[in-house]
mmCIF file of C-alpha atoms in Angstrom:
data_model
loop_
_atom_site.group_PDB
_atom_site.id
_atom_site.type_symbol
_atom_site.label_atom_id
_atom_site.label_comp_id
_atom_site.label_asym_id
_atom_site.label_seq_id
_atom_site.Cartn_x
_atom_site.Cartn_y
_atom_site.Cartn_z
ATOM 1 C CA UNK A 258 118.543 -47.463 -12.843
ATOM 2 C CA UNK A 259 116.543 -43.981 -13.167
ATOM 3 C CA UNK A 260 115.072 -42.437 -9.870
ATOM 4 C CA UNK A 261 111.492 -43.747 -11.512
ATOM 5 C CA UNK A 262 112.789 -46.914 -10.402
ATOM 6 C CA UNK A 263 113.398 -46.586 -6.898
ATOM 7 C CA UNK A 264 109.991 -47.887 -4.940
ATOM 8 C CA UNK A 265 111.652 -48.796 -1.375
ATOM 9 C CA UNK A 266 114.198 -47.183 0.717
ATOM 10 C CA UNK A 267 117.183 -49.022 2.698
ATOM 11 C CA UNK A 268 116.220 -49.376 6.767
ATOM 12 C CA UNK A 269 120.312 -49.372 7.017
ATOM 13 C CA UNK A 270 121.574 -46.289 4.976
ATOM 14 C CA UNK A 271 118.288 -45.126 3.557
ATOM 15 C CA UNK A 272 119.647 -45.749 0.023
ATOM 16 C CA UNK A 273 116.257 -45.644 -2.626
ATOM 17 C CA UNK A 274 116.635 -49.012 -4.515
ATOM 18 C CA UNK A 275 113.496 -50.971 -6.619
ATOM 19 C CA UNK A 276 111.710 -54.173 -5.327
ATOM 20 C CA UNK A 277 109.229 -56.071 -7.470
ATOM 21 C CA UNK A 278 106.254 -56.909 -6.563
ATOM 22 C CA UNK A 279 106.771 -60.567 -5.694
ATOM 23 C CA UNK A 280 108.627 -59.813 -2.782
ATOM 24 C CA UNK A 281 106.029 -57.130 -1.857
ATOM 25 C CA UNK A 282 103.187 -58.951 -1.965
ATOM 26 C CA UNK A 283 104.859 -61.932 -0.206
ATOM 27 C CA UNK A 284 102.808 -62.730 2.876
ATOM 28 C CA UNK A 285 104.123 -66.112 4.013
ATOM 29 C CA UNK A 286 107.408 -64.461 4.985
ATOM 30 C CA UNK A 287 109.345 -61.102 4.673
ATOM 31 C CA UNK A 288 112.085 -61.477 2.015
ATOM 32 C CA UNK A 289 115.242 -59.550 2.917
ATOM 33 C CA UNK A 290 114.686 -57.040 0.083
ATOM 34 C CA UNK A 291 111.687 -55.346 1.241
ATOM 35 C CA UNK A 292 114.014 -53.731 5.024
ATOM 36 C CA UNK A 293 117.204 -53.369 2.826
ATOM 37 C CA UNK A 294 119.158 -53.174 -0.390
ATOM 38 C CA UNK A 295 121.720 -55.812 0.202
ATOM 39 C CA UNK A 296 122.182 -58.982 1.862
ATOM 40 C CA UNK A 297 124.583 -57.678 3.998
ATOM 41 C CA UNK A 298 122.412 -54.924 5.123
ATOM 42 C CA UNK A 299 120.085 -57.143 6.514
ATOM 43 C CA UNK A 300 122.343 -58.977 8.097
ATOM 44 C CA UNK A 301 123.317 -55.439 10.135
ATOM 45 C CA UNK A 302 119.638 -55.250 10.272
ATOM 46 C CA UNK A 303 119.326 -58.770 12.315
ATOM 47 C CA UNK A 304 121.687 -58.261 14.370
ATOM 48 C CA UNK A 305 120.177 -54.513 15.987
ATOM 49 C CA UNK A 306 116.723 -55.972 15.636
ATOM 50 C CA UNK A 307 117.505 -59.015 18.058
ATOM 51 C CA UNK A 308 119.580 -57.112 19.984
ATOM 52 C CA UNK A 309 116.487 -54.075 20.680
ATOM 53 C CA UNK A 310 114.153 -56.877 21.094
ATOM 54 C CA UNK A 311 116.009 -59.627 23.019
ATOM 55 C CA UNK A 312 118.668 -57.448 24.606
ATOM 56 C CA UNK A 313 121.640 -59.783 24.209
ATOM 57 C CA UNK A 314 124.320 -57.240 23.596
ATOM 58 C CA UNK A 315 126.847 -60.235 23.542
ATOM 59 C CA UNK A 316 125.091 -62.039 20.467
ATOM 60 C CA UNK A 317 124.611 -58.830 18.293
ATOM 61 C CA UNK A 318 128.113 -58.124 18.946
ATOM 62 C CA UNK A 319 129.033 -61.192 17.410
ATOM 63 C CA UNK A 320 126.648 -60.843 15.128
ATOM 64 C CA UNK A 321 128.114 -57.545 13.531
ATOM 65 C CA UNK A 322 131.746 -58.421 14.141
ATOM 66 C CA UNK A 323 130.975 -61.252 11.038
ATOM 67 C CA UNK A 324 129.062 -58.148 9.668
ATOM 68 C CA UNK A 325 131.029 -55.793 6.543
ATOM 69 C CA UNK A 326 130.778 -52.542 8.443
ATOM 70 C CA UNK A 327 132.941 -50.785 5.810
ATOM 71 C CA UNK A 328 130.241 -48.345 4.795
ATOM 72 C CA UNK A 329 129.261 -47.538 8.094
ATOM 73 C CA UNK A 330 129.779 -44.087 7.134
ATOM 74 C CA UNK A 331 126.748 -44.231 5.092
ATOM 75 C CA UNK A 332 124.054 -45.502 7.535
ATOM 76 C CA UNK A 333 121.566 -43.782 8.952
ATOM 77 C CA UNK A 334 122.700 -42.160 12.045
ATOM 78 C CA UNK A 335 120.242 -44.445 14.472
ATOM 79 C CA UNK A 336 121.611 -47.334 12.659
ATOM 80 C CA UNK A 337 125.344 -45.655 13.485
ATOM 81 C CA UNK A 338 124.675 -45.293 16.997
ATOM 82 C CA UNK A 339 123.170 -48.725 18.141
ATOM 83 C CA UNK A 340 126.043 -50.307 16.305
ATOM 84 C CA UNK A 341 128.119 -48.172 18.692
ATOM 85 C CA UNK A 342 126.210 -49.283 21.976
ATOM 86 C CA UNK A 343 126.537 -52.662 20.934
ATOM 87 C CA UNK A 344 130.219 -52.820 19.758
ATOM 88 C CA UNK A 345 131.017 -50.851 23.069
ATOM 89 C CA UNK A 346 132.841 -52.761 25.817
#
């Protein structure tokens, strides 16, 4: 994929990646690709956004702990550092 390509940017690890228009122009519901580039992105994603907004620390723990944090490393440092509040004891 050329850097022509790249139309969106990851809410995760800010990696540029290309969406089509469908899923832009979607208005019945948000499809996963237009927060972040992979599935498993927006699962990370769920799990911080119900844990800012309903403030159970316990469930987005859980949440993540099912979560592939192995390129944590590569996230935005935000994203880095509510995953640390949340997977603190």
């Amino acid at each position: 994929m050329t850097d022509h390509n790249i139309n969106a940017y990851c809410t995760i690890c800010n990696k540029g990646y290309h969406i089509c228009n469908t899923c832009k122009n979607e208005k019945k519901f948000k499809p996963w690709r237009t927060i972040t580039d992979t599935m498993e992105h927006y699962k990370i994603f769920m799990a911080i956004h119900g844990y800012t907004t309903a403030g159970d620390k316990e469930q987005a723990k859980a949440e993540l702990q099912n979560c592939n944090l192995s390129d944590m490393n590569s996230f935005k440092p935000e994203i880095k550092a509510a995953i640390a509040e949340i997977m603190a004891s």
